[in-house]
Amino acid sequence: MSVRAPRVPLFLRSFLLQAGFSGERLQGLGFAWSIDPALRAAYARDPEGLACARARHLAAFNVQPHAVGVPLGIASQLEILSAAGDASAAARAVRLKSALGAALSGAADAFFWGSLRPLAGALAACIATVGFVAGLGHAIPAGVVLGLAVFNGPALAARWRGLGLGLSGGESAAAAVAGLPVQRWIRAARLAAAVFVFAAAVAALGLPFVHRVGAAAAFAVGAGLSRFVGGPLRLAAAAGLLGLAASAAGWG
Amino acid sequence: MGWAHAAMERRLRLSRAGHARRVESSLSEGRASRLGLELSSALALQAAATFALVFILLSAAGYLGPRAWIAVPESLRAGARSAFLAAPWLAGGSLAASLLRRG
């Protein structure tokens, strides 16, 4: 088999996975756009096969966007096999893509949105606050850049390496991904994020314009209510109630 | 602004089902796939709608905000200032506790 899927175009196009998101096909349009270079390479001498393959990948599909590399790589590899004469490869591509999308989304959501994003935000806040309190120049931009790097480094690596794994390993890549210690990464990232939040809070208490007692009380109230008060709107409502109480106490 | 954008996004997602159907019909008729065209038009509409929404809401907030701020009683203004100062601390405490609990 001499046909190889072009990894760089697949990687670049995968950033538009969400672009055509619809309630009916979810990421189907974006996935069809992402896999198109592999389909064109596989079915270069078979226009009818290319049209059928393009239509196949317009079907409903959904995955956590940063985890798209593996299903995209596997589906590309199976389409190459299908174009080379493997009669069941196209059906396997559709089934495996769909199953992987659902299976990966839970773990990838918990890792990227539930752990890595809070870690990146907490690290950015910590660097910016500690640097600002210490009087270092450019502390806030440095914190922002570092936070973005902490999130996007692993996100880009997961997309690129997942794609490579799918392209080189084909169907066996699914088993390789299942063996990754994602739960351990999630626990470590959450613990590190909590430590950075505490460090940022302690550093911010040193700022001259911060009312230390009020700030520490708000932090403690936030921690105590975290089990019951979830989401930014309810936190904003809690902040409003605290604000009214502080105003009544003459702190405003 | 988040609520308004979410409502707009829901409408856009409903309207986007037509893109995939148009690509399918062009493929079944043996014409060019239109994938790029349909995706570009979806992106352009999203960008235009988001720009329009943000522009309108920020303009409205810029016009109405200062007038509403002056109109409310001083005790409410002081409470809002305290709430603004307390919000990051509440959120920080809530975030740290939830991260430790789930970890």
Coordinates of C-alpha atoms in Angstrom, one line a residue:
Chain A
M1 CA 0.0 0.0 0.0
S2 CA 1.8 3.1 -1.2
V3 CA -0.8 5.8 -0.5
R4 CA -0.2 7.8 2.6
A5 CA -2.6 10.3 4.2
P6 CA -1.1 13.8 4.3
R7 CA -0.7 14.5 8.1
V8 CA -0.1 18.3 8.0
P9 CA -3.2 19.2 6.0
L10 CA -5.3 16.8 8.1
F11 CA -3.9 18.4 11.3
L12 CA -4.5 22.0 10.0
R13 CA -8.0 21.3 8.8
S14 CA -9.0 19.6 12.0
F15 CA -9.0 23.1 13.7
L16 CA -12.2 23.8 11.7
L17 CA -14.0 20.7 13.1
Q18 CA -16.5 22.9 15.0
A19 CA -17.0 25.4 12.2
G20 CA -20.1 23.8 10.7
F21 CA -21.5 22.5 14.0
S22 CA -25.3 21.8 13.6
G23 CA -27.9 20.2 15.8
E24 CA -28.5 17.5 13.2
R25 CA -25.0 16.5 12.1
L26 CA -23.0 17.9 15.0
Q27 CA -19.4 18.0 13.7
G28 CA -20.2 16.0 10.6
L29 CA -19.5 18.9 8.1
G30 CA -16.3 19.8 9.9
F31 CA -15.1 16.2 10.0
A32 CA -15.8 15.7 6.3
W33 CA -13.8 18.9 5.6
S34 CA -10.9 17.7 7.9
I35 CA -10.6 14.2 6.3
D36 CA -10.9 15.4 2.7
P37 CA -7.1 15.5 1.9
A38 CA -6.9 11.8 3.0
L39 CA -9.9 10.9 0.9
R40 CA -8.5 12.7 -2.1
A41 CA -5.2 10.9 -1.7
A42 CA -6.9 7.5 -1.3
Y43 CA -9.4 7.8 -4.1
A44 CA -7.2 9.8 -6.5
R45 CA -8.2 7.6 -9.4
D46 CA -11.8 6.8 -8.4
P47 CA -14.1 9.8 -8.5
E48 CA -17.2 7.8 -7.7
G49 CA -15.5 6.2 -4.6
L50 CA -14.4 9.7 -3.6
A51 CA -17.9 11.1 -3.7
C52 CA -19.2 8.0 -1.7
A53 CA -16.5 8.5 0.9
R54 CA -17.2 12.2 1.2
A55 CA -20.9 11.5 1.7
R56 CA -20.0 8.8 4.3
H57 CA -18.2 11.3 6.5
L58 CA -20.9 13.9 6.4
A59 CA -22.9 11.7 8.9
A60 CA -23.4 12.9 12.4
F61 CA -20.2 12.8 14.5
N62 CA -19.1 14.3 17.8
V63 CA -15.9 14.3 19.7
Q64 CA -14.1 16.6 22.1
P65 CA -12.3 18.8 19.7
H66 CA -8.8 18.3 21.1
A67 CA -9.2 14.5 20.9
V68 CA -10.1 14.5 17.2
G69 CA -6.7 13.3 16.1
V70 CA -7.2 9.7 16.8
P71 CA -10.6 9.1 15.1
L72 CA -9.4 11.3 12.2
G73 CA -6.2 9.3 11.8
I74 CA -7.9 5.9 12.1
A75 CA -10.7 6.8 9.7
S76 CA -8.2 8.1 7.2
Q77 CA -6.2 4.9 7.4
L78 CA -9.3 2.8 7.0
E79 CA -10.4 4.8 4.0
I80 CA -7.0 4.2 2.3
L81 CA -7.6 0.4 3.0
S82 CA -11.1 0.7 1.5
A83 CA -9.8 2.4 -1.6
A84 CA -7.2 -0.4 -1.9
G85 CA -9.9 -3.0 -2.0
D86 CA -10.7 -3.9 1.6
A87 CA -14.5 -4.4 1.3
S88 CA -15.3 -3.9 5.0
A89 CA -12.9 -1.1 5.8
A90 CA -15.3 1.8 4.9
A91 CA -18.0 0.4 7.2
R92 CA -15.4 -0.1 10.0
A93 CA -14.2 3.5 9.6
V94 CA -17.7 4.8 10.2
R95 CA -18.4 2.5 13.1
L96 CA -15.0 3.0 14.8
K97 CA -15.1 6.8 14.3
S98 CA -18.5 7.0 15.9
A99 CA -17.6 4.7 18.8
L100 CA -14.3 6.5 19.5
G101 CA -15.9 9.9 19.4
A102 CA -18.3 9.0 22.2
A103 CA -15.7 7.1 24.2
L104 CA -13.0 9.7 24.0
S105 CA -15.3 12.7 24.7
G106 CA -15.9 11.8 28.4
A107 CA -12.2 11.4 29.3
A108 CA -11.1 14.3 27.1
D109 CA -13.8 16.7 28.5
A110 CA -12.7 15.8 32.0
F111 CA -9.0 16.3 31.2
F112 CA -9.1 19.4 28.9
W113 CA -12.1 21.3 30.3
G114 CA -12.2 20.0 33.8
S115 CA -8.5 19.9 34.7
L116 CA -6.1 21.5 32.2
R117 CA -8.2 24.7 31.7
P118 CA -8.5 25.4 35.5
L119 CA -4.8 24.6 35.8
A120 CA -3.8 27.0 33.0
G121 CA -6.1 29.7 34.5
A122 CA -4.8 29.2 38.0
L123 CA -1.2 29.2 36.9
A124 CA -1.8 32.4 34.9
A125 CA -3.4 34.1 37.9
C126 CA -0.7 32.9 40.2
I127 CA 2.2 34.1 38.0
A128 CA 0.5 37.4 37.4
T129 CA -0.3 38.0 41.1
V130 CA 3.0 36.9 42.5
G131 CA 4.9 38.9 39.9
F132 CA 2.8 42.0 40.4
V133 CA 3.2 41.8 44.2
A134 CA 6.9 41.3 43.8
G135 CA 7.1 44.3 41.5
L136 CA 8.3 42.4 38.5
G137 CA 7.7 44.1 35.1
H138 CA 5.3 42.4 32.6
A139 CA 4.0 40.0 35.2
I140 CA 0.4 40.0 33.9
P141 CA 1.3 39.4 30.2
A142 CA 3.8 36.7 31.4
G143 CA 1.0 35.0 33.3
V144 CA -1.3 35.2 30.4
V145 CA 1.3 33.8 27.9
L146 CA 2.2 31.0 30.3
G147 CA -1.4 30.1 31.0
L148 CA -2.1 29.9 27.2
A149 CA 1.0 27.8 26.7
V150 CA 0.1 25.4 29.5
F151 CA -3.3 24.7 27.9
N152 CA -2.4 24.8 24.3
G153 CA 0.8 22.8 24.5
P154 CA -0.8 19.6 25.6
A155 CA -3.9 20.3 23.4
L156 CA -1.9 20.7 20.3
A157 CA 0.3 17.7 21.1
A158 CA -2.7 15.5 21.7
R159 CA -4.2 16.5 18.4
W160 CA -0.9 16.0 16.5
R161 CA 0.2 12.8 18.2
G162 CA -3.3 11.3 18.2
L163 CA -3.4 11.9 14.4
G164 CA 0.0 10.3 14.0
L165 CA -1.1 7.3 16.1
G166 CA -4.2 6.8 14.1
L167 CA -2.4 7.1 10.8
S168 CA 0.3 4.7 11.7
G169 CA -1.5 2.3 13.9
G170 CA -4.9 2.2 12.2
E171 CA -7.5 0.4 14.3
S172 CA -5.0 -0.7 16.9
A173 CA -4.5 3.0 17.9
A174 CA -7.9 2.8 19.7
A175 CA -6.4 0.2 22.2
A176 CA -3.3 2.3 22.6
V177 CA -5.4 5.3 23.6
A178 CA -7.4 3.3 26.0
G179 CA -4.3 2.4 27.9
L180 CA -3.3 6.1 28.6
P181 CA -3.3 7.0 32.3
V182 CA -5.7 9.8 31.8
Q183 CA -7.3 9.6 35.3
R184 CA -3.8 10.0 36.9
W185 CA -3.2 13.1 34.7
I186 CA -6.6 14.5 35.7
R187 CA -5.9 14.1 39.5
A188 CA -2.4 15.6 39.2
A189 CA -3.7 18.6 37.1
R190 CA -6.6 19.3 39.6
L191 CA -4.3 19.1 42.6
A192 CA -1.7 21.4 40.9
A193 CA -4.5 23.9 39.9
A194 CA -5.8 24.0 43.5
V195 CA -2.3 24.7 44.8
F196 CA -1.9 27.6 42.3
V197 CA -5.3 29.0 43.3
F198 CA -4.3 29.0 46.9
A199 CA -0.9 30.5 46.0
A200 CA -2.5 33.3 43.9
A201 CA -5.0 34.1 46.8
V202 CA -2.2 34.2 49.4
A203 CA -0.1 36.5 47.1
A204 CA -3.1 38.7 46.4
L205 CA -3.7 39.3 50.1
G206 CA -0.4 41.3 50.0
L207 CA -1.8 43.8 47.5
P208 CA -2.3 47.2 49.2
F209 CA -5.8 47.8 47.9
V210 CA -7.2 44.4 49.1
H211 CA -9.3 44.4 52.3
R212 CA -7.7 41.3 53.8
V213 CA -10.4 40.2 56.2
G214 CA -13.1 40.7 53.6
A215 CA -11.1 38.9 50.9
A216 CA -10.2 35.9 53.1
A217 CA -13.9 35.7 54.3
A218 CA -15.1 35.7 50.7
F219 CA -12.6 33.0 49.8
A220 CA -13.7 30.9 52.7
V221 CA -17.4 31.4 51.9
G222 CA -16.7 30.5 48.2
A223 CA -14.9 27.3 49.3
G224 CA -17.7 26.4 51.8
L225 CA -20.5 27.0 49.3
S226 CA -18.7 25.3 46.4
R227 CA -20.7 22.1 46.8
F228 CA -24.0 24.0 46.6
V229 CA -23.2 27.1 44.5
G230 CA -21.9 26.0 41.1
G231 CA -21.7 28.1 38.0
P232 CA -20.8 31.7 37.4
L233 CA -24.3 33.1 37.7
R234 CA -25.0 31.7 41.1
L235 CA -21.5 32.8 42.2
A236 CA -22.3 36.3 40.9
A237 CA -25.5 36.2 42.9
A238 CA -23.6 35.1 46.0
A239 CA -21.1 38.0 45.3
G240 CA -24.1 40.3 45.1
L241 CA -25.5 39.2 48.5
L242 CA -22.0 39.5 50.1
G243 CA -21.7 42.9 48.5
L244 CA -25.0 44.0 50.0
A245 CA -23.9 42.6 53.4
A246 CA -20.6 44.4 53.1
S247 CA -22.3 47.6 52.2
A248 CA -24.6 47.3 55.2
A249 CA -21.6 46.7 57.4
G250 CA -20.0 49.9 56.0
W251 CA -17.2 48.2 54.0
G252 CA -18.3 49.5 50.6
Chain B
M1 CA -24.3 38.8 26.8
G2 CA -23.7 35.1 27.3
W3 CA -27.4 34.4 27.3
A4 CA -27.9 36.4 24.1
H5 CA -25.0 34.7 22.4
A6 CA -26.2 31.2 23.4
A7 CA -29.7 32.0 22.0
M8 CA -28.1 33.2 18.7
E9 CA -25.8 30.1 18.6
R10 CA -28.8 27.8 19.0
R11 CA -30.5 29.4 16.0
L12 CA -27.3 29.2 13.9
R13 CA -26.9 25.5 14.8
L14 CA -30.4 24.8 13.7
S15 CA -29.9 26.6 10.4
R16 CA -26.6 24.8 9.6
A17 CA -28.3 21.5 8.9
G18 CA -28.8 22.7 5.4
H19 CA -25.1 22.9 4.7
A20 CA -24.5 19.2 4.9
R21 CA -27.6 18.5 2.9
R22 CA -26.5 20.8 0.1
V23 CA -23.1 19.0 0.0
E24 CA -24.8 15.6 -0.1
S25 CA -27.1 16.7 -3.0
S26 CA -24.2 18.1 -5.0
L27 CA -22.2 14.9 -4.4
S28 CA -25.2 12.7 -5.5
E29 CA -25.6 14.8 -8.6
G30 CA -21.9 14.3 -9.5
R31 CA -21.0 17.9 -9.0
A32 CA -18.1 19.4 -7.0
S33 CA -18.4 18.7 -3.3
R34 CA -19.0 22.4 -2.1
L35 CA -17.5 21.4 1.3
G36 CA -15.2 24.4 1.4
L37 CA -17.9 26.7 0.2
E38 CA -20.5 25.5 2.8
L39 CA -18.0 25.6 5.6
S40 CA -16.8 29.1 4.7
S41 CA -20.3 30.4 4.5
A42 CA -21.1 28.9 8.0
L43 CA -18.0 30.5 9.4
A44 CA -18.7 33.9 7.8
L45 CA -22.3 33.9 9.1
Q46 CA -21.0 33.0 12.6
A47 CA -18.4 35.8 12.5
A48 CA -20.9 38.4 11.2
A49 CA -23.6 37.4 13.7
T50 CA -21.2 37.4 16.7
F51 CA -19.7 40.8 15.7
A52 CA -23.2 42.3 15.3
L53 CA -24.4 40.9 18.6
V54 CA -21.3 42.0 20.6
F55 CA -21.4 45.5 18.9
I56 CA -25.1 46.0 19.6
L57 CA -24.9 44.8 23.2
L58 CA -21.7 46.7 24.1
S59 CA -23.1 49.9 22.5
A60 CA -26.3 49.5 24.5
A61 CA -24.4 48.8 27.7
G62 CA -22.1 51.8 27.0
Y63 CA -25.1 54.0 26.6
L64 CA -27.4 52.7 29.3
G65 CA -24.8 51.6 31.9
P66 CA -23.6 55.0 33.1
R67 CA -27.2 56.4 33.2
A68 CA -28.4 53.4 35.2
W69 CA -25.4 53.6 37.6
I70 CA -26.3 57.2 38.4
A71 CA -30.0 56.4 38.9
V72 CA -29.6 53.7 41.5
P73 CA -29.3 54.5 45.3
E74 CA -25.8 54.9 46.8
S75 CA -26.3 51.9 49.0
L76 CA -26.8 49.7 46.0
R77 CA -23.8 51.2 44.2
A78 CA -21.6 50.5 47.3
G79 CA -23.0 46.9 47.4
A80 CA -22.2 46.4 43.7
R81 CA -18.7 47.7 44.2
S82 CA -18.2 45.3 47.1
A83 CA -19.7 42.5 45.1
F84 CA -17.3 43.3 42.2
L85 CA -14.3 43.1 44.7
A86 CA -15.6 39.9 46.4
A87 CA -16.4 38.0 43.2
P88 CA -12.8 36.8 42.4
W89 CA -12.3 35.7 46.0
L90 CA -15.6 33.8 46.0
A91 CA -14.8 32.2 42.7
G92 CA -11.2 31.3 43.8
G93 CA -12.4 29.6 47.0
S94 CA -15.1 27.8 45.1
L95 CA -12.7 26.6 42.4
A96 CA -10.0 25.5 44.8
A97 CA -12.5 23.5 46.9
S98 CA -14.2 21.9 43.9
L99 CA -10.8 20.9 42.4
L100 CA -9.7 19.3 45.7
R101 CA -13.0 17.5 46.2
R102 CA -13.1 16.0 42.7
G103 CA -9.3 15.3 42.6

